[in-house]
Amino acid sequence: MSQAEQAETALAAFAARDAFGRLVGYLSAHFGTLSDAEDALADALLAALSQWPQAGVPANPTAWLLTVARRRLADGTRRSLRAEKGAAQLALLAEEAEAAQIEQGALPDERLRLLLLCTHPAIDRALQAPLMLQTVLGFQAAEIADAFLIAPNTMGQRLARAKTKIRESGLGFDVPPASAWPDRVAALLDAIYVCYKRGWAAPAGSASSEQRSEALWLAELVTAR
């Protein structure tokens, strides 16, 4: 791989990580379950890492990733609606029209709703912070396992079970009332601590060092509520 292609690959990885939480939040809330959104975004990221080094990073990387991920989710929805008509089909068309508008402008930030889903009382308290780190902040299971002193395979299995529970229980993305926040803040603080600590220890200018900014964003979000 040439130096130019290596530079484009690094830019692709950085752009993907920067948009990860916003894209998962938006896709989960509007197009499918958390697992569906992560699978679709994973396909989009693979496509980016394959195409961007040769074609260059697009002017709006987030919109590019959204387009690819949305198409996968929309294709899956179309297959499930083959024998259906009416309201479900109209809802799909409305979602696609909204996504097309977003691709030309700013992506709504649904990360707060995704964070609150991760802290739902139905989710094991010990998995709430790890789930936030993976779904909202883009941490790999091995990184999370290292932070919580758990074997990577064990952490991966626990996170998979938590996502299965979210899907099978039909947990929604509704923002809970202020009275419910005190019971959820502890998990948010755990996630903030891990994120900031790893970002602080990373070399300046590295992708991991950007985690400090993400941690500060989380802290501002919590204090604003």
PDB file of C-alpha atoms in Angstrom:
ATOM      1  CA  MET A   1       0.000   0.000   0.000  1.00  0.00           C
ATOM      2  CA  SER A   2       1.380   3.407  -0.983  1.00  0.00           C
ATOM      3  CA  GLN A   3       1.881   6.220   1.512  1.00  0.00           C
ATOM      4  CA  ALA A   4      -1.055   8.074  -0.032  1.00  0.00           C
ATOM      5  CA  GLU A   5      -3.309   5.032   0.397  1.00  0.00           C
ATOM      6  CA  GLN A   6      -2.097   4.591   3.973  1.00  0.00           C
ATOM      7  CA  ALA A   7      -2.966   8.217   4.688  1.00  0.00           C
ATOM      8  CA  GLU A   8      -6.428   7.770   3.171  1.00  0.00           C
ATOM      9  CA  THR A   9      -6.955   4.611   5.239  1.00  0.00           C
ATOM     10  CA  ALA A  10      -6.010   6.489   8.412  1.00  0.00           C
ATOM     11  CA  LEU A  11      -8.407   9.282   7.493  1.00  0.00           C
ATOM     12  CA  ALA A  12     -11.128   6.725   6.799  1.00  0.00           C
ATOM     13  CA  ALA A  13     -10.637   5.127  10.211  1.00  0.00           C
ATOM     14  CA  PHE A  14     -10.675   8.513  11.950  1.00  0.00           C
ATOM     15  CA  ALA A  15     -13.801   9.698  10.114  1.00  0.00           C
ATOM     16  CA  ALA A  16     -15.561   6.415  10.853  1.00  0.00           C
ATOM     17  CA  ARG A  17     -14.787   6.591  14.569  1.00  0.00           C
ATOM     18  CA  ASP A  18     -15.773  10.246  14.773  1.00  0.00           C
ATOM     19  CA  ALA A  19     -19.230   9.495  13.344  1.00  0.00           C
ATOM     20  CA  PHE A  20     -19.772   6.087  14.954  1.00  0.00           C
ATOM     21  CA  GLY A  21     -21.940   7.050  17.924  1.00  0.00           C
ATOM     22  CA  ARG A  22     -24.102   9.495  15.992  1.00  0.00           C
ATOM     23  CA  LEU A  23     -24.719   6.988  13.211  1.00  0.00           C
ATOM     24  CA  VAL A  24     -25.556   4.089  15.524  1.00  0.00           C
ATOM     25  CA  GLY A  25     -27.883   6.326  17.514  1.00  0.00           C
ATOM     26  CA  TYR A  26     -29.691   7.623  14.451  1.00  0.00           C
ATOM     27  CA  LEU A  27     -29.946   4.281  12.647  1.00  0.00           C
ATOM     28  CA  SER A  28     -31.131   2.478  15.794  1.00  0.00           C
ATOM     29  CA  ALA A  29     -33.811   5.035  16.519  1.00  0.00           C
ATOM     30  CA  HIS A  30     -35.123   5.350  12.957  1.00  0.00           C
ATOM     31  CA  PHE A  31     -34.424   2.221  10.938  1.00  0.00           C
ATOM     32  CA  GLY A  32     -34.152  -0.867  13.109  1.00  0.00           C
ATOM     33  CA  THR A  33     -32.881  -2.448  16.280  1.00  0.00           C
ATOM     34  CA  LEU A  34     -29.518  -1.723  17.866  1.00  0.00           C
ATOM     35  CA  SER A  35     -28.076  -4.945  16.440  1.00  0.00           C
ATOM     36  CA  ASP A  36     -29.443  -4.173  12.967  1.00  0.00           C
ATOM     37  CA  ALA A  37     -27.908  -0.695  13.085  1.00  0.00           C
ATOM     38  CA  GLU A  38     -24.503  -1.979  14.183  1.00  0.00           C
ATOM     39  CA  ASP A  39     -24.476  -4.658  11.476  1.00  0.00           C
ATOM     40  CA  ALA A  40     -25.417  -2.155   8.775  1.00  0.00           C
ATOM     41  CA  LEU A  41     -22.812   0.340   9.971  1.00  0.00           C
ATOM     42  CA  ALA A  42     -20.163  -2.398  10.099  1.00  0.00           C
ATOM     43  CA  ASP A  43     -20.847  -3.098   6.420  1.00  0.00           C
ATOM     44  CA  ALA A  44     -20.586   0.614   5.664  1.00  0.00           C
ATOM     45  CA  LEU A  45     -17.276   0.879   7.521  1.00  0.00           C
ATOM     46  CA  LEU A  46     -15.847  -2.095   5.628  1.00  0.00           C
ATOM     47  CA  ALA A  47     -16.928  -0.487   2.366  1.00  0.00           C
ATOM     48  CA  ALA A  48     -15.273   2.787   3.429  1.00  0.00           C
ATOM     49  CA  LEU A  49     -11.983   1.118   4.334  1.00  0.00           C
ATOM     50  CA  SER A  50     -12.041  -0.640   0.969  1.00  0.00           C
ATOM     51  CA  GLN A  51     -13.076   2.272  -1.238  1.00  0.00           C
ATOM     52  CA  TRP A  52     -11.764   5.439   0.398  1.00  0.00           C
ATOM     53  CA  PRO A  53      -8.030   4.642   0.133  1.00  0.00           C
ATOM     54  CA  GLN A  54      -8.417   4.471  -3.659  1.00  0.00           C
ATOM     55  CA  ALA A  55     -11.205   7.001  -4.273  1.00  0.00           C
ATOM     56  CA  GLY A  56     -10.387   9.401  -1.427  1.00  0.00           C
ATOM     57  CA  VAL A  57     -12.393  10.322   1.650  1.00  0.00           C
ATOM     58  CA  PRO A  58     -15.687  11.922   0.536  1.00  0.00           C
ATOM     59  CA  ALA A  59     -16.466  15.541   1.369  1.00  0.00           C
ATOM     60  CA  ASN A  60     -19.099  14.379   3.888  1.00  0.00           C
ATOM     61  CA  PRO A  61     -17.910  11.047   5.345  1.00  0.00           C
ATOM     62  CA  THR A  62     -20.828  10.824   7.772  1.00  0.00           C
ATOM     63  CA  ALA A  63     -23.389  11.185   4.976  1.00  0.00           C
ATOM     64  CA  TRP A  64     -21.545   8.561   2.910  1.00  0.00           C
ATOM     65  CA  LEU A  65     -21.605   6.055   5.769  1.00  0.00           C
ATOM     66  CA  LEU A  66     -25.247   6.841   6.489  1.00  0.00           C
ATOM     67  CA  THR A  67     -26.205   6.242   2.864  1.00  0.00           C
ATOM     68  CA  VAL A  68     -24.531   2.819   2.711  1.00  0.00           C
ATOM     69  CA  ALA A  69     -25.860   1.685   6.093  1.00  0.00           C
ATOM     70  CA  ARG A  70     -29.354   2.997   5.394  1.00  0.00           C
ATOM     71  CA  ARG A  71     -29.519   1.146   2.077  1.00  0.00           C
ATOM     72  CA  ARG A  72     -28.726  -2.135   3.788  1.00  0.00           C
ATOM     73  CA  LEU A  73     -31.416  -1.540   6.419  1.00  0.00           C
ATOM     74  CA  ALA A  74     -33.925  -0.383   3.814  1.00  0.00           C
ATOM     75  CA  ASP A  75     -33.253  -3.453   1.677  1.00  0.00           C
ATOM     76  CA  GLY A  76     -33.884  -5.682   4.672  1.00  0.00           C
ATOM     77  CA  THR A  77     -37.110  -3.848   5.457  1.00  0.00           C
ATOM     78  CA  ARG A  78     -38.291  -4.174   1.869  1.00  0.00           C
ATOM     79  CA  ARG A  79     -37.742  -7.925   1.964  1.00  0.00           C
ATOM     80  CA  SER A  80     -39.762  -8.218   5.167  1.00  0.00           C
ATOM     81  CA  LEU A  81     -42.557  -6.132   3.643  1.00  0.00           C
ATOM     82  CA  ARG A  82     -42.788  -7.995   0.353  1.00  0.00           C
ATOM     83  CA  ALA A  83     -46.255  -9.315   1.125  1.00  0.00           C
ATOM     84  CA  GLU A  84     -47.372  -6.214   3.010  1.00  0.00           C
ATOM     85  CA  LYS A  85     -48.825  -2.943   1.820  1.00  0.00           C
ATOM     86  CA  GLY A  86     -50.299   0.181   3.311  1.00  0.00           C
ATOM     87  CA  ALA A  87     -49.074   1.885   6.462  1.00  0.00           C
ATOM     88  CA  ALA A  88     -45.847  -0.117   6.854  1.00  0.00           C
ATOM     89  CA  GLN A  89     -44.742   0.653   3.304  1.00  0.00           C
ATOM     90  CA  LEU A  90     -45.630   4.319   3.695  1.00  0.00           C
ATOM     91  CA  ALA A  91     -43.605   4.468   6.916  1.00  0.00           C
ATOM     92  CA  LEU A  92     -40.597   3.054   5.102  1.00  0.00           C
ATOM     93  CA  LEU A  93     -40.912   5.613   2.333  1.00  0.00           C
ATOM     94  CA  ALA A  94     -41.156   8.418   4.891  1.00  0.00           C
ATOM     95  CA  GLU A  95     -37.982   7.217   6.637  1.00  0.00           C
ATOM     96  CA  GLU A  96     -36.118   7.064   3.337  1.00  0.00           C
ATOM     97  CA  ALA A  97     -37.249  10.569   2.423  1.00  0.00           C
ATOM     98  CA  GLU A  98     -36.022  11.884   5.781  1.00  0.00           C
ATOM     99  CA  ALA A  99     -32.678  10.121   5.364  1.00  0.00           C
ATOM    100  CA  ALA A 100     -32.255  11.601   1.881  1.00  0.00           C
ATOM    101  CA  GLN A 101     -32.687  15.095   3.353  1.00  0.00           C
ATOM    102  CA  ILE A 102     -30.204  14.336   6.143  1.00  0.00           C
ATOM    103  CA  GLU A 103     -27.591  13.236   3.641  1.00  0.00           C
ATOM    104  CA  GLN A 104     -27.642  16.794   2.327  1.00  0.00           C
ATOM    105  CA  GLY A 105     -27.370  18.390   5.756  1.00  0.00           C
ATOM    106  CA  ALA A 106     -26.689  17.717   9.432  1.00  0.00           C
ATOM    107  CA  LEU A 107     -27.327  14.360  11.092  1.00  0.00           C
ATOM    108  CA  PRO A 108     -29.638  14.624  14.132  1.00  0.00           C
ATOM    109  CA  ASP A 109     -27.801  13.584  17.277  1.00  0.00           C
ATOM    110  CA  GLU A 110     -29.652  10.659  18.839  1.00  0.00           C
ATOM    111  CA  ARG A 111     -26.810   9.630  21.132  1.00  0.00           C
ATOM    112  CA  LEU A 112     -28.627  10.764  24.265  1.00  0.00           C
ATOM    113  CA  ARG A 113     -31.487   8.396  23.506  1.00  0.00           C
ATOM    114  CA  LEU A 114     -29.030   5.580  22.837  1.00  0.00           C
ATOM    115  CA  LEU A 115     -27.166   6.252  26.087  1.00  0.00           C
ATOM    116  CA  LEU A 116     -30.414   6.126  28.023  1.00  0.00           C
ATOM    117  CA  LEU A 117     -31.380   2.878  26.330  1.00  0.00           C
ATOM    118  CA  CYS A 118     -28.086   1.406  27.561  1.00  0.00           C
ATOM    119  CA  THR A 119     -28.942   2.452  31.130  1.00  0.00           C
ATOM    120  CA  HIS A 120     -32.460   1.006  31.048  1.00  0.00           C
ATOM    121  CA  PRO A 121     -33.284  -0.797  34.330  1.00  0.00           C
ATOM    122  CA  ALA A 122     -33.883  -4.008  32.363  1.00  0.00           C
ATOM    123  CA  ILE A 123     -30.167  -4.080  31.430  1.00  0.00           C
ATOM    124  CA  ASP A 124     -27.776  -5.628  33.951  1.00  0.00           C
ATOM    125  CA  ARG A 125     -26.172  -2.730  35.828  1.00  0.00           C
ATOM    126  CA  ALA A 126     -22.696  -4.222  35.362  1.00  0.00           C
ATOM    127  CA  LEU A 127     -23.161  -4.117  31.586  1.00  0.00           C
ATOM    128  CA  GLN A 128     -24.611  -0.638  31.202  1.00  0.00           C
ATOM    129  CA  ALA A 129     -21.294   1.236  31.038  1.00  0.00           C
ATOM    130  CA  PRO A 130     -19.645  -1.381  28.770  1.00  0.00           C
ATOM    131  CA  LEU A 131     -22.682  -1.251  26.471  1.00  0.00           C
ATOM    132  CA  MET A 132     -22.392   2.543  26.239  1.00  0.00           C
ATOM    133  CA  LEU A 133     -18.686   2.328  25.497  1.00  0.00           C
ATOM    134  CA  GLN A 134     -19.304  -0.069  22.621  1.00  0.00           C
ATOM    135  CA  THR A 135     -22.477   1.281  21.029  1.00  0.00           C
ATOM    136  CA  VAL A 136     -22.052   5.022  21.545  1.00  0.00           C
ATOM    137  CA  LEU A 137     -18.285   5.494  21.725  1.00  0.00           C
ATOM    138  CA  GLY A 138     -17.135   2.752  19.365  1.00  0.00           C
ATOM    139  CA  PHE A 139     -14.884   0.838  21.781  1.00  0.00           C
ATOM    140  CA  GLN A 140     -13.976  -2.706  20.798  1.00  0.00           C
ATOM    141  CA  ALA A 141     -14.982  -5.532  23.134  1.00  0.00           C
ATOM    142  CA  ALA A 142     -11.299  -6.248  23.877  1.00  0.00           C
ATOM    143  CA  GLU A 143     -10.716  -2.623  24.941  1.00  0.00           C
ATOM    144  CA  ILE A 144     -13.761  -2.722  27.206  1.00  0.00           C
ATOM    145  CA  ALA A 145     -12.703  -6.055  28.675  1.00  0.00           C
ATOM    146  CA  ASP A 146      -9.270  -4.625  29.477  1.00  0.00           C
ATOM    147  CA  ALA A 147     -10.804  -1.603  31.219  1.00  0.00           C
ATOM    148  CA  PHE A 148     -13.068  -3.776  33.374  1.00  0.00           C
ATOM    149  CA  LEU A 149     -10.511  -6.584  33.940  1.00  0.00           C
ATOM    150  CA  ILE A 150     -12.650  -9.227  32.221  1.00  0.00           C
ATOM    151  CA  ALA A 151     -11.631 -11.773  29.589  1.00  0.00           C
ATOM    152  CA  PRO A 152     -12.386 -10.425  26.070  1.00  0.00           C
ATOM    153  CA  ASN A 153     -14.496 -13.445  25.083  1.00  0.00           C
ATOM    154  CA  THR A 154     -16.539 -13.141  28.258  1.00  0.00           C
ATOM    155  CA  MET A 155     -17.135  -9.440  27.707  1.00  0.00           C
ATOM    156  CA  GLY A 156     -18.101 -10.028  24.077  1.00  0.00           C
ATOM    157  CA  GLN A 157     -20.627 -12.678  25.069  1.00  0.00           C
ATOM    158  CA  ARG A 158     -22.130 -10.480  27.783  1.00  0.00           C
ATOM    159  CA  LEU A 159     -22.510  -7.534  25.419  1.00  0.00           C
ATOM    160  CA  ALA A 160     -24.129  -9.784  22.804  1.00  0.00           C
ATOM    161  CA  ARG A 161     -26.626 -11.060  25.378  1.00  0.00           C
ATOM    162  CA  ALA A 162     -27.439  -7.506  26.464  1.00  0.00           C
ATOM    163  CA  LYS A 163     -28.193  -6.502  22.868  1.00  0.00           C
ATOM    164  CA  THR A 164     -30.329  -9.604  22.412  1.00  0.00           C
ATOM    165  CA  LYS A 165     -32.310  -8.608  25.485  1.00  0.00           C
ATOM    166  CA  ILE A 166     -32.836  -5.106  24.102  1.00  0.00           C
ATOM    167  CA  ARG A 167     -34.128  -6.569  20.851  1.00  0.00           C
ATOM    168  CA  GLU A 168     -36.331  -9.270  22.351  1.00  0.00           C
ATOM    169  CA  SER A 169     -37.738  -7.022  25.088  1.00  0.00           C
ATOM    170  CA  GLY A 170     -38.570  -4.273  22.623  1.00  0.00           C
ATOM    171  CA  LEU A 171     -36.935  -1.602  24.786  1.00  0.00           C
ATOM    172  CA  GLY A 172     -37.623   1.814  23.291  1.00  0.00           C
ATOM    173  CA  PHE A 173     -35.599   4.976  22.798  1.00  0.00           C
ATOM    174  CA  ASP A 174     -37.854   7.234  24.848  1.00  0.00           C
ATOM    175  CA  VAL A 175     -36.116   9.766  27.102  1.00  0.00           C
ATOM    176  CA  PRO A 176     -37.194   9.002  30.694  1.00  0.00           C
ATOM    177  CA  PRO A 177     -38.501  11.697  33.056  1.00  0.00           C
ATOM    178  CA  ALA A 178     -36.051  13.629  35.202  1.00  0.00           C
ATOM    179  CA  SER A 179     -37.053  11.568  38.243  1.00  0.00           C
ATOM    180  CA  ALA A 180     -35.514   8.462  36.638  1.00  0.00           C
ATOM    181  CA  TRP A 181     -32.135  10.057  35.931  1.00  0.00           C
ATOM    182  CA  PRO A 182     -30.508   9.622  39.378  1.00  0.00           C
ATOM    183  CA  ASP A 183     -30.730   5.833  39.023  1.00  0.00           C
ATOM    184  CA  ARG A 184     -28.984   5.995  35.638  1.00  0.00           C
ATOM    185  CA  VAL A 185     -26.208   8.515  36.231  1.00  0.00           C
ATOM    186  CA  ALA A 186     -23.810   6.077  37.929  1.00  0.00           C
ATOM    187  CA  ALA A 187     -23.425   4.007  34.765  1.00  0.00           C
ATOM    188  CA  LEU A 188     -22.901   7.159  32.714  1.00  0.00           C
ATOM    189  CA  LEU A 189     -20.140   8.253  35.090  1.00  0.00           C
ATOM    190  CA  ASP A 190     -18.462   4.852  34.785  1.00  0.00           C
ATOM    191  CA  ALA A 191     -18.427   5.178  31.002  1.00  0.00           C
ATOM    192  CA  ILE A 192     -17.078   8.740  31.221  1.00  0.00           C
ATOM    193  CA  TYR A 193     -14.260   7.641  33.530  1.00  0.00           C
ATOM    194  CA  VAL A 194     -13.131   4.746  31.309  1.00  0.00           C
ATOM    195  CA  CYS A 195     -13.349   6.853  28.152  1.00  0.00           C
ATOM    196  CA  TYR A 196     -11.392   9.777  29.605  1.00  0.00           C
ATOM    197  CA  LYS A 197      -8.763   7.565  31.234  1.00  0.00           C
ATOM    198  CA  ARG A 198      -8.001   5.726  27.989  1.00  0.00           C
ATOM    199  CA  GLY A 199      -7.927   8.964  26.024  1.00  0.00           C
ATOM    200  CA  TRP A 200      -5.617  10.601  28.540  1.00  0.00           C
ATOM    201  CA  ALA A 201      -3.138   7.727  28.400  1.00  0.00           C
ATOM    202  CA  ALA A 202      -3.040   7.650  24.583  1.00  0.00           C
ATOM    203  CA  PRO A 203      -0.352   9.532  22.619  1.00  0.00           C
ATOM    204  CA  ALA A 204      -1.378  13.039  21.570  1.00  0.00           C
ATOM    205  CA  GLY A 205      -2.828  13.140  18.080  1.00  0.00           C
ATOM    206  CA  SER A 206      -3.768   9.455  18.020  1.00  0.00           C
ATOM    207  CA  ALA A 207      -7.295   8.260  17.339  1.00  0.00           C
ATOM    208  CA  SER A 208      -7.527   7.016  20.941  1.00  0.00           C
ATOM    209  CA  SER A 209      -6.633  10.465  22.284  1.00  0.00           C
ATOM    210  CA  GLU A 210      -9.895  11.734  20.772  1.00  0.00           C
ATOM    211  CA  GLN A 211     -11.700   9.700  23.406  1.00  0.00           C
ATOM    212  CA  ARG A 212     -10.964  12.507  25.843  1.00  0.00           C
ATOM    213  CA  SER A 213     -13.204  14.786  23.785  1.00  0.00           C
ATOM    214  CA  GLU A 214     -15.921  12.142  23.777  1.00  0.00           C
ATOM    215  CA  ALA A 215     -15.648  11.823  27.557  1.00  0.00           C
ATOM    216  CA  LEU A 216     -15.975  15.582  27.983  1.00  0.00           C
ATOM    217  CA  TRP A 217     -19.005  15.546  25.683  1.00  0.00           C
ATOM    218  CA  LEU A 218     -20.601  12.883  27.892  1.00  0.00           C
ATOM    219  CA  ALA A 219     -19.807  14.883  31.033  1.00  0.00           C
ATOM    220  CA  GLU A 220     -21.385  18.022  29.573  1.00  0.00           C
ATOM    221  CA  LEU A 221     -24.443  16.004  28.601  1.00  0.00           C
ATOM    222  CA  VAL A 222     -24.874  14.661  32.119  1.00  0.00           C
ATOM    223  CA  THR A 223     -24.359  18.016  33.856  1.00  0.00           C
ATOM    224  CA  ALA A 224     -26.726  19.741  31.419  1.00  0.00           C
ATOM    225  CA  ARG A 225     -29.512  17.424  32.518  1.00  0.00           C
TER     226      ARG A 225
END
